[in-house]
Coordinates of N, CA and C in Angstrom, one line a residue:
Chain A
R1 N 0.8 -1.2 0.0 CA 0.0 0.0 0.0 C 0.9 1.2 0.0
K2 N 0.5 2.2 -0.8 CA 1.3 3.4 -0.9 C 1.1 4.2 0.4
E3 N 2.1 5.0 0.7 CA 2.0 5.8 1.9 C 0.9 6.9 1.9
V4 N 0.8 7.5 0.7 CA -0.2 8.6 0.6 C -0.9 8.3 -0.8
E5 N -2.2 8.2 -0.7 CA -3.0 7.9 -1.9 C -4.0 9.0 -2.2
Q6 N -4.2 9.3 -3.5 CA -5.2 10.3 -3.9 C -5.8 9.8 -5.2
D7 N -7.0 10.2 -5.4 CA -7.7 9.9 -6.7 C -7.0 10.9 -7.7
P8 N -6.4 10.3 -8.8 CA -5.7 11.2 -9.7 C -6.5 12.1 -10.5
G9 N -7.8 11.8 -10.6 CA -8.7 12.6 -11.4 C -8.6 12.3 -12.9
P10 N -8.8 13.1 -13.8 CA -9.0 14.6 -13.6 C -10.5 14.9 -13.1
F11 N -10.6 15.9 -12.3 CA -11.8 16.5 -12.0 C -12.1 17.7 -12.9
N12 N -13.1 17.5 -13.7 CA -13.5 18.6 -14.6 C -14.8 19.3 -14.1
V13 N -14.7 20.5 -13.6 CA -15.8 21.1 -13.0 C -16.1 22.5 -13.7
P14 N -17.3 23.0 -13.7 CA -17.6 24.3 -14.2 C -17.2 25.4 -13.2
E15 N -16.9 26.6 -13.7 CA -16.6 27.7 -12.8 C -17.8 27.9 -11.8
G16 N -17.4 28.2 -10.6 CA -18.4 28.4 -9.6 C -18.8 27.1 -8.8
A17 N -18.3 26.0 -9.3 CA -18.7 24.7 -8.6 C -17.9 24.6 -7.3
T18 N -18.4 23.7 -6.5 CA -17.6 23.2 -5.3 C -17.1 21.9 -5.6
V19 N -15.8 21.7 -5.2 CA -15.2 20.4 -5.5 C -14.4 20.0 -4.2
A20 N -14.4 18.7 -4.0 CA -13.7 18.1 -2.8 C -12.7 17.0 -3.2
F21 N -11.6 17.1 -2.6 CA -10.6 16.0 -2.8 C -10.3 15.3 -1.5
N22 N -10.1 14.0 -1.6 CA -9.7 13.3 -0.4 C -8.3 12.7 -0.6
C23 N -7.7 12.4 0.5 CA -6.3 11.8 0.5 C -6.3 10.9 1.7
T24 N -5.7 9.7 1.6 CA -5.5 8.8 2.7 C -4.0 8.5 2.9
Y25 N -3.6 8.3 4.1 CA -2.2 8.0 4.4 C -2.2 6.8 5.3
S26 N -1.1 6.1 5.2 CA -1.0 4.8 5.8 C -0.3 4.8 7.2
N27 N 0.6 5.8 7.4 CA 1.4 5.8 8.6 C 0.7 6.6 9.7
S28 N 0.2 5.9 10.7 CA -0.6 6.5 11.8 C 0.2 7.5 12.6
A29 N 1.6 7.3 12.5 CA 2.4 8.2 13.3 C 2.8 9.5 12.6
S30 N 2.2 9.7 11.4 CA 2.5 10.9 10.7 C 2.1 12.1 11.5
Q31 N 2.9 13.2 11.3 CA 2.8 14.3 12.2 C 2.1 15.5 11.6
S32 N 2.4 15.8 10.4 CA 1.9 17.1 9.8 C 1.4 16.8 8.4
F33 N 0.5 17.6 8.0 CA -0.2 17.4 6.8 C -0.4 18.7 6.0
F34 N -0.3 18.6 4.7 CA -0.4 19.8 3.9 C -1.1 19.5 2.6
W35 N -1.6 20.6 2.0 CA -2.0 20.5 0.6 C -1.1 21.5 -0.2
Y36 N -0.5 21.0 -1.2 CA 0.3 21.8 -2.1 C -0.4 21.9 -3.5
R37 N -0.1 22.9 -4.2 CA -0.6 23.1 -5.5 C 0.5 23.1 -6.5
Q38 N 0.4 22.3 -7.6 CA 1.5 22.3 -8.6 C 0.9 22.6 -10.0
D39 N 1.3 23.7 -10.6 CA 1.0 24.0 -12.0 C 1.9 23.2 -12.9
C40 N 1.4 23.0 -14.1 CA 2.2 22.2 -15.1 C 3.6 22.7 -15.3
R41 N 4.6 21.8 -15.1 CA 6.0 22.1 -15.3 C 6.5 23.2 -14.3
K42 N 5.9 23.3 -13.2 CA 6.3 24.2 -12.1 C 6.6 23.5 -10.8
E43 N 7.2 24.2 -9.9 CA 7.4 23.5 -8.6 C 6.1 23.6 -7.8
P44 N 6.0 22.7 -6.8 CA 4.9 22.7 -5.9 C 4.9 24.0 -5.0
K45 N 3.7 24.5 -4.7 CA 3.6 25.7 -3.8 C 2.7 25.3 -2.7
L46 N 3.0 25.7 -1.5 CA 2.1 25.4 -0.4 C 0.8 26.1 -0.5
L47 N -0.3 25.4 -0.4 CA -1.6 25.9 -0.5 C -2.0 26.2 1.0
M48 N -2.0 25.2 1.8 CA -2.3 25.3 3.2 C -1.9 24.1 4.0
S49 N -1.6 24.4 5.3 CA -1.4 23.3 6.2 C -2.7 22.8 6.6
V50 N -2.8 21.6 7.2 CA -4.0 21.0 7.6 C -3.9 20.7 9.1
Y51 N -4.8 21.3 9.9 CA -4.8 21.2 11.3 C -5.9 20.3 11.8
S52 N -5.7 19.7 13.0 CA -6.6 18.7 13.5 C -8.0 19.3 13.6
S53 N -8.1 20.5 13.9 CA -9.4 21.1 14.1 C -10.1 21.6 12.8
G54 N -9.4 21.4 11.7 CA -9.9 21.9 10.4 C -9.5 23.4 10.3
N55 N -9.3 23.8 9.1 CA -9.0 25.2 8.9 C -9.4 25.7 7.5
E56 N -9.6 27.0 7.5 CA -10.2 27.6 6.3 C -9.3 28.7 5.8
D57 N -9.2 28.9 4.5 CA -8.4 30.0 4.0 C -9.2 30.5 2.8
G58 N -10.1 31.5 3.0 CA -10.9 31.9 1.8 C -11.8 30.9 1.3
R59 N -11.6 30.5 0.1 CA -12.5 29.5 -0.6 C -12.0 28.1 -0.3
F60 N -11.0 27.9 0.4 CA -10.4 26.6 0.6 C -10.6 26.2 2.1
T61 N -11.0 24.9 2.3 CA -11.2 24.4 3.6 C -10.5 23.0 3.7
A62 N -9.7 22.8 4.7 CA -9.0 21.6 4.8 C -9.5 20.9 6.1
Q63 N -9.6 19.6 6.1 CA -10.0 18.8 7.2 C -9.0 17.6 7.4
L64 N -8.9 17.2 8.6 CA -8.0 16.1 9.0 C -8.8 15.1 9.8
N65 N -8.8 13.9 9.5 CA -9.5 12.9 10.3 C -8.4 11.8 10.7
R66 N -7.8 12.0 11.9 CA -6.7 11.1 12.3 C -7.2 9.6 12.5
A67 N -8.4 9.5 13.0 CA -8.9 8.1 13.2 C -9.0 7.3 11.9
S68 N -9.5 8.0 10.9 CA -9.6 7.3 9.6 C -8.4 7.5 8.7
Q69 N -7.5 8.4 9.1 CA -6.3 8.6 8.4 C -6.6 9.2 7.0
Y70 N -7.4 10.2 7.0 CA -7.6 10.9 5.7 C -7.7 12.4 5.9
I71 N -7.4 13.1 4.8 CA -7.3 14.5 4.7 C -8.2 14.9 3.6
S72 N -8.9 16.0 3.7 CA -9.7 16.5 2.6 C -9.4 18.0 2.3
L73 N -9.7 18.3 1.1 CA -9.6 19.7 0.7 C -10.9 20.1 -0.1
L74 N -11.5 21.1 0.3 CA -12.8 21.6 -0.3 C -12.5 22.9 -0.9
I75 N -12.8 23.1 -2.2 CA -12.7 24.3 -2.9 C -14.1 24.8 -3.3
R76 N -14.5 26.0 -2.8 CA -15.8 26.6 -3.1 C -15.6 27.6 -4.2
D77 N -16.7 27.8 -5.0 CA -16.7 28.8 -6.0 C -15.5 28.8 -6.9
S78 N -15.3 27.6 -7.5 CA -14.1 27.4 -8.3 C -13.8 28.5 -9.3
K79 N -12.6 28.8 -9.5 CA -12.1 29.8 -10.5 C -11.3 29.1 -11.5
L80 N -11.2 29.7 -12.7 CA -10.4 29.1 -13.8 C -9.0 28.9 -13.3
S81 N -8.5 29.9 -12.5 CA -7.1 29.9 -12.0 C -6.9 28.8 -11.0
D82 N -7.9 28.1 -10.6 CA -7.7 26.9 -9.6 C -7.3 25.7 -10.4
S83 N -7.3 25.7 -11.7 CA -6.9 24.5 -12.4 C -5.4 24.2 -12.2
A84 N -5.2 23.0 -11.7 CA -3.8 22.7 -11.3 C -3.9 21.2 -10.7
T85 N -2.7 20.7 -10.3 CA -2.7 19.4 -9.6 C -2.5 19.7 -8.2
Y86 N -3.4 19.1 -7.3 CA -3.3 19.3 -5.9 C -2.7 18.1 -5.2
L87 N -1.6 18.4 -4.5 CA -0.8 17.3 -3.9 C -1.0 17.3 -2.4
C88 N -1.4 16.1 -2.0 CA -1.5 15.8 -0.5 C -0.1 15.5 0.0
V89 N 0.3 16.1 1.0 CA 1.7 15.9 1.5 C 1.6 15.5 3.0
V90 N 2.3 14.5 3.4 CA 2.3 14.1 4.8 C 3.8 14.1 5.3
K91 N 4.0 14.8 6.4 CA 5.3 14.8 7.0 C 5.4 13.6 7.9
G92 N 6.3 12.7 7.6 CA 6.4 11.4 8.2 C 7.3 11.3 9.4
V93 N 7.7 10.1 9.7 CA 8.5 9.9 10.8 C 9.9 9.5 10.4
G94 N 10.1 9.2 9.1 CA 11.4 8.8 8.7 C 12.4 10.0 8.6
N95 N 13.7 9.7 8.6 CA 14.7 10.8 8.4 C 14.5 11.9 9.5
Y96 N 14.4 11.4 10.7 CA 14.2 12.3 11.9 C 13.0 13.2 11.7
G97 N 12.0 12.7 11.1 CA 10.8 13.5 11.0 C 10.8 14.6 9.9
Q98 N 11.8 14.5 9.1 CA 11.9 15.5 8.0 C 11.3 15.1 6.7
N99 N 11.0 13.8 6.6 CA 10.5 13.3 5.3 C 9.1 13.8 4.9
F100 N 9.0 14.4 3.8 CA 7.7 14.8 3.3 C 7.4 13.8 2.2
V101 N 6.2 13.2 2.4 CA 5.8 12.2 1.4 C 4.7 12.7 0.6
F102 N 4.8 12.7 -0.7 CA 3.9 13.3 -1.6 C 2.9 12.3 -2.1
G103 N 1.6 12.6 -2.2 CA 0.7 11.8 -2.9 C 0.9 12.0 -4.4
P104 N 0.2 11.2 -5.2 CA 0.3 11.3 -6.6 C -0.3 12.5 -7.2
G105 N -1.2 13.2 -6.5 CA -1.8 14.4 -7.0 C -3.2 14.2 -7.6
T106 N -4.0 15.1 -7.5 CA -5.3 15.1 -8.1 C -5.4 16.3 -9.1
R107 N -5.7 16.0 -10.3 CA -5.7 17.1 -11.3 C -7.1 17.7 -11.4
L108 N -7.2 19.0 -11.3 CA -8.4 19.7 -11.4 C -8.4 20.6 -12.6
S109 N -9.4 20.5 -13.4 CA -9.7 21.5 -14.5 C -11.0 22.2 -14.3
V110 N -10.9 23.5 -14.1 CA -12.1 24.3 -14.0 C -12.4 24.9 -15.4
L111 N -13.6 24.6 -15.8 CA -14.0 24.9 -17.2 C -14.9 26.2 -17.2
P112 N -14.7 27.0 -18.2 CA -15.6 28.2 -18.3 C -17.0 27.9 -18.7
Chain B
G1 N 8.8 35.7 2.1 CA 9.0 34.3 2.2 C 10.3 33.8 1.8
A2 N 10.7 32.6 2.1 CA 12.0 32.1 1.7 C 12.1 31.8 0.3
V3 N 13.2 32.1 -0.3 CA 13.4 31.9 -1.8 C 14.5 30.8 -2.0
V4 N 14.2 29.9 -2.9 CA 15.1 28.9 -3.3 C 15.2 28.9 -4.8
S5 N 16.5 29.0 -5.3 CA 16.7 29.1 -6.7 C 17.4 27.8 -7.2
Q6 N 17.2 27.5 -8.5 CA 17.9 26.3 -9.1 C 18.5 26.8 -10.4
H7 N 19.6 26.2 -10.7 CA 20.2 26.5 -12.0 C 20.9 25.2 -12.5
P8 N 20.7 24.9 -13.8 CA 19.9 25.6 -14.8 C 18.5 25.2 -14.7
S9 N 17.6 26.0 -15.3 CA 16.2 25.6 -15.3 C 15.9 24.5 -16.3
W10 N 16.7 24.4 -17.3 CA 16.5 23.2 -18.2 C 17.9 22.9 -18.8
V11 N 18.1 21.7 -19.2 CA 19.3 21.3 -19.8 C 19.1 20.0 -20.7
I12 N 19.7 20.1 -21.8 CA 19.7 19.0 -22.8 C 21.1 18.5 -22.9
C13 N 21.3 17.2 -22.8 CA 22.7 16.7 -22.9 C 22.7 15.4 -23.6
K14 N 23.9 15.0 -24.0 CA 24.1 13.7 -24.7 C 24.2 12.6 -23.7
S15 N 23.8 11.4 -24.0 CA 24.0 10.3 -23.2 C 25.5 10.1 -22.8
G16 N 25.7 9.8 -21.5 CA 27.1 9.6 -21.1 C 27.8 10.7 -20.5
T17 N 27.2 11.9 -20.6 CA 27.8 13.1 -20.0 C 27.2 13.3 -18.6
S18 N 27.9 14.2 -17.8 CA 27.5 14.5 -16.5 C 26.8 15.9 -16.4
V19 N 25.9 16.0 -15.6 CA 25.1 17.3 -15.5 C 25.1 17.7 -14.0
K20 N 25.4 18.9 -13.8 CA 25.4 19.4 -12.4 C 24.2 20.4 -12.2
I21 N 23.4 20.2 -11.2 CA 22.3 21.1 -10.9 C 22.6 21.8 -9.6
E22 N 22.4 23.1 -9.5 CA 22.6 23.8 -8.3 C 21.3 24.2 -7.6
C23 N 21.3 24.2 -6.3 CA 20.2 24.6 -5.5 C 20.7 25.6 -4.5
R24 N 20.1 26.8 -4.5 CA 20.6 27.8 -3.5 C 19.4 28.4 -2.7
S25 N 19.6 28.5 -1.5 CA 18.7 29.3 -0.6 C 19.2 30.7 -0.6
L26 N 18.3 31.6 -1.1 CA 18.8 33.0 -1.3 C 18.7 33.9 -0.1
D27 N 17.8 33.7 0.8 CA 17.7 34.6 1.9 C 17.6 33.9 3.2
F28 N 18.1 32.7 3.3 CA 18.1 32.0 4.5 C 19.2 30.9 4.5
Q29 N 19.6 30.5 5.6 CA 20.6 29.4 5.6 C 19.8 28.0 5.7
A30 N 20.2 27.1 4.9 CA 19.6 25.8 4.8 C 20.6 24.7 5.2
T31 N 20.5 24.2 6.4 CA 21.4 23.2 6.7 C 21.0 21.8 6.1
T32 N 19.7 21.8 5.7 CA 19.2 20.6 5.1 C 18.4 21.0 3.8
M33 N 18.8 20.3 2.8 CA 18.0 20.5 1.5 C 17.6 19.1 1.0
F34 N 16.6 19.0 0.2 CA 16.1 17.8 -0.3 C 16.1 17.8 -1.8
W35 N 16.4 16.7 -2.4 CA 16.3 16.5 -3.9 C 15.2 15.5 -4.2
Y36 N 14.4 16.0 -5.1 CA 13.3 15.2 -5.6 C 13.4 15.0 -7.1
R37 N 12.7 14.0 -7.6 CA 12.6 13.7 -9.0 C 11.1 13.5 -9.3
Q38 N 10.7 14.0 -10.5 CA 9.3 13.9 -10.9 C 9.3 13.5 -12.3
F39 N 8.8 12.3 -12.6 CA 8.5 11.9 -14.0 C 7.2 12.4 -14.4
P40 N 6.9 12.4 -15.7 CA 5.6 13.0 -16.2 C 4.4 12.3 -15.6
K41 N 3.5 13.1 -15.2 CA 2.2 12.6 -14.6 C 2.4 11.7 -13.4
Q42 N 3.6 11.9 -12.7 CA 3.8 11.2 -11.5 C 4.1 12.2 -10.4
S43 N 4.1 11.8 -9.1 CA 4.3 12.7 -8.1 C 5.8 12.8 -7.8
L44 N 6.1 13.7 -6.9 CA 7.5 13.9 -6.5 C 8.0 12.7 -5.7
M45 N 9.2 12.3 -6.0 CA 9.8 11.2 -5.3 C 11.1 11.7 -4.7
L46 N 11.2 11.6 -3.3 CA 12.4 12.0 -2.7 C 13.6 11.1 -3.1
M47 N 14.7 11.8 -3.5 CA 15.9 11.0 -3.9 C 16.9 10.9 -2.7
A48 N 17.1 12.1 -2.1 CA 18.1 12.2 -1.1 C 17.9 13.4 -0.2
T49 N 18.4 13.3 1.0 CA 18.5 14.5 1.9 C 19.9 14.9 2.0
S50 N 20.1 16.2 1.7 CA 21.4 16.8 1.6 C 21.7 17.6 2.9
N51 N 22.7 17.2 3.6 CA 23.1 17.8 4.9 C 24.4 18.6 4.8
E52 N 24.4 19.9 5.2 CA 25.6 20.7 5.1 C 26.7 20.1 5.9
G53 N 27.8 19.9 5.3 CA 29.0 19.4 5.9 C 29.1 18.0 6.2
S54 N 28.1 17.2 5.7 CA 28.2 15.8 5.9 C 27.6 15.1 4.7
K55 N 27.7 13.8 4.7 CA 27.2 13.0 3.5 C 25.7 13.0 3.4
A56 N 25.2 13.0 2.2 CA 23.8 12.9 1.9 C 23.2 11.6 2.3
T57 N 22.0 11.6 2.6 CA 21.2 10.4 2.9 C 20.3 10.0 1.8
Y58 N 20.6 8.9 1.2 CA 19.9 8.5 -0.1 C 18.7 7.6 0.3
E59 N 17.6 7.8 -0.5 CA 16.5 6.9 -0.4 C 16.8 5.6 -1.0
Q60 N 16.0 4.6 -0.6 CA 16.2 3.2 -1.1 C 16.0 3.2 -2.6
G61 N 16.9 2.6 -3.3 CA 16.8 2.5 -4.8 C 17.5 3.6 -5.6
V62 N 18.0 4.6 -4.9 CA 18.7 5.7 -5.5 C 20.2 5.5 -5.4
E63 N 20.9 5.4 -6.6 CA 22.3 5.1 -6.6 C 23.1 6.3 -6.2
K64 N 23.8 6.2 -5.1 CA 24.6 7.4 -4.6 C 25.8 7.7 -5.5
D65 N 26.3 6.7 -6.2 CA 27.4 6.9 -7.1 C 27.0 7.6 -8.4
K66 N 25.7 7.5 -8.7 CA 25.2 8.0 -9.9 C 24.7 9.5 -9.7
F67 N 24.1 9.7 -8.5 CA 23.6 11.0 -8.2 C 24.4 11.5 -7.0
L68 N 25.4 12.3 -7.4 CA 26.4 12.8 -6.4 C 25.8 14.1 -5.8
I69 N 25.8 14.2 -4.5 CA 25.3 15.4 -3.8 C 26.4 16.0 -3.0
N70 N 26.5 17.3 -3.1 CA 27.5 18.0 -2.3 C 26.8 19.2 -1.7
H71 N 26.9 19.4 -0.4 CA 26.3 20.5 0.3 C 27.4 21.2 1.1
A72 N 28.2 21.9 0.3 CA 29.4 22.5 0.9 C 29.2 23.7 1.7
S73 N 28.1 24.4 1.5 CA 27.8 25.6 2.3 C 26.4 25.6 2.8
L74 N 26.1 26.6 3.6 CA 24.7 26.7 4.2 C 23.7 27.2 3.2
T75 N 24.1 27.6 2.0 CA 23.2 28.1 1.0 C 23.2 27.4 -0.3
L76 N 24.1 26.3 -0.4 CA 24.2 25.7 -1.7 C 24.3 24.2 -1.6
S77 N 23.5 23.5 -2.4 CA 23.6 22.1 -2.6 C 23.7 21.8 -4.0
T78 N 24.5 20.9 -4.5 CA 24.5 20.5 -5.9 C 24.2 19.0 -6.0
L79 N 23.6 18.7 -7.1 CA 23.3 17.4 -7.6 C 23.9 17.1 -8.9
T80 N 24.8 16.2 -9.0 CA 25.4 15.8 -10.3 C 24.9 14.5 -10.7
V81 N 24.3 14.5 -11.9 CA 23.9 13.2 -12.5 C 25.1 12.8 -13.4
T82 N 25.7 11.7 -13.0 CA 26.9 11.2 -13.7 C 26.5 10.2 -14.8
S83 N 27.2 10.3 -15.9 CA 26.9 9.4 -17.0 C 25.4 9.3 -17.2
A84 N 24.8 10.4 -17.5 CA 23.4 10.4 -17.7 C 22.9 9.6 -18.9
H85 N 21.8 9.0 -18.7 CA 21.2 8.2 -19.8 C 19.7 8.7 -20.0
P86 N 19.1 8.3 -21.1 CA 17.8 8.8 -21.4 C 16.8 8.5 -20.3
E87 N 16.9 7.5 -19.6 CA 16.0 7.2 -18.5 C 16.1 8.1 -17.3
D88 N 17.2 8.9 -17.3 CA 17.4 9.9 -16.2 C 16.7 11.2 -16.6
S89 N 16.1 11.3 -17.8 CA 15.4 12.5 -18.1 C 14.2 12.6 -17.2
S90 N 14.1 13.8 -16.6 CA 13.1 14.0 -15.6 C 13.1 15.5 -15.1
F91 N 12.2 15.8 -14.2 CA 12.2 17.1 -13.6 C 12.8 16.9 -12.2
Y92 N 13.9 17.6 -12.0 CA 14.5 17.5 -10.7 C 14.3 18.8 -9.9
I93 N 13.8 18.6 -8.7 CA 13.4 19.8 -7.8 C 14.1 19.7 -6.5
C94 N 14.6 20.8 -6.0 CA 15.2 20.8 -4.7 C 14.3 21.6 -3.8
S95 N 14.4 21.3 -2.5 CA 13.7 22.1 -1.5 C 14.6 22.3 -0.3
A96 N 14.2 23.2 0.5 CA 14.9 23.5 1.8 C 14.0 23.8 2.9
R97 N 14.5 23.5 4.1 CA 13.7 23.9 5.3 C 14.5 25.0 5.9
R98 N 13.8 25.8 6.7 CA 14.4 27.0 7.3 C 14.1 27.0 8.7
R99 N 15.1 27.5 9.5 CA 14.9 27.7 10.9 C 14.4 29.1 11.1
G100 N 13.4 29.2 12.0 CA 13.0 30.6 12.2 C 12.4 30.7 13.6
G101 N 11.7 31.8 13.9 CA 11.1 32.0 15.2 C 12.1 32.3 16.2
L102 N 11.6 32.6 17.4 CA 12.5 33.0 18.5 C 13.4 31.9 19.0
A103 N 12.9 30.7 18.9 CA 13.7 29.6 19.4 C 14.5 28.9 18.3
G104 N 14.4 29.4 17.1 CA 15.1 28.8 16.0 C 14.6 27.5 15.6
E105 N 13.3 27.3 15.8 CA 12.7 26.0 15.4 C 12.5 25.9 13.9
W106 N 12.4 24.7 13.4 CA 12.2 24.5 12.0 C 10.8 25.0 11.6
D107 N 10.8 25.7 10.4 CA 9.6 25.9 9.7 C 8.9 24.6 9.4
N108 N 7.6 24.5 9.4 CA 7.0 23.3 9.0 C 6.9 23.1 7.5
E109 N 7.2 24.2 6.8 CA 7.0 24.2 5.4 C 8.3 23.9 4.7
Q110 N 8.3 23.3 3.5 CA 9.4 23.1 2.7 C 9.3 24.2 1.6
F111 N 10.4 24.8 1.2 CA 10.4 25.8 0.2 C 11.1 25.2 -1.0
F112 N 10.4 25.2 -2.2 CA 10.9 24.5 -3.3 C 11.6 25.5 -4.3
G113 N 12.6 24.9 -5.0 CA 13.2 25.6 -6.1 C 12.3 25.5 -7.3
P114 N 12.5 26.2 -8.4 CA 11.6 26.1 -9.5 C 11.8 24.9 -10.4
G115 N 12.8 24.1 -10.1 CA 13.0 22.8 -10.8 C 13.9 22.9 -12.0
T116 N 14.5 21.8 -12.3 CA 15.4 21.7 -13.5 C 14.9 20.6 -14.4
R117 N 14.6 20.9 -15.6 CA 14.1 19.9 -16.5 C 15.3 19.3 -17.3
L118 N 15.6 18.1 -17.1 CA 16.8 17.4 -17.7 C 16.3 16.5 -18.8
T119 N 16.8 16.7 -20.0 CA 16.5 15.8 -21.1 C 17.9 15.2 -21.6
V120 N 17.9 13.9 -21.6 CA 19.2 13.2 -22.0 C 18.8 12.5 -23.4
L121 N 19.6 12.9 -24.4 CA 19.4 12.4 -25.7 C 20.1 11.0 -26.0

C-alpha cells in the first residue's frame, strides 16, 4: 500500500462549482499534513497546512481525520485559475521527522 | 517568504555526459536540503536528503554513485547526474527547510526551487 494515496482525477468542473478532494495516508504516526498546488511544469507551492481542528483560507477548507487517516480539501466557488494538480503531503517519521511524502496528486480542471 | 533558486532551469545533454544542478537558498541558511525527481504525470519522489558538511542520505533504490550530492555551504547544494542516460530524463526539484522563530525552530514548510528539466538524448 502506498504511503499517501489520492484519486488522480481529472476532476472537470464548471466555474463556480464546489469540489472536494480526499487523501489517505498509511502511517498513523504521521505528524503534519499539507496541501500543495502544482501547476504544469512548475514547482509545488504550499496551499495550506491541515490542522486537526480543520482550517479555512478563503475559498479553501482543509480537514483532517486522524482516526480514519484521511485529509480533505474543499474548494468553493471554483475559479479558472484553480486549475492545477493538488498534492496531498504528509510529514512522516522517517529521516528524523523530516521526510515529506507526496501523494500522486489530483488534477483539477475548472471549465468556463 | 523564503526563496530557493535552481540552476539551470533546463538542460539537454548527450547520453554519457554528467550534469550538475545547483540549488541555492537566497535569503536564509539551509542546513538541510532535499532533492526530488518527478517523472511525467507522477508525483515527486524524494531522492536524497542533503546535509551541510556531511554525507547525503539517499532513499532506497537511488544510486549514490550516480547521483552525487554536495552540500558544501549553508546556502548551496549541488546534484550531479553522472553518466546520464535517457531514462534519467526528468524534472529535478530541490527544496529546503528554514529555521525561524524566536527559538530557532524548524519551519513546518518546505520551500521549493523552480526545478530543473533534464533531457538526455
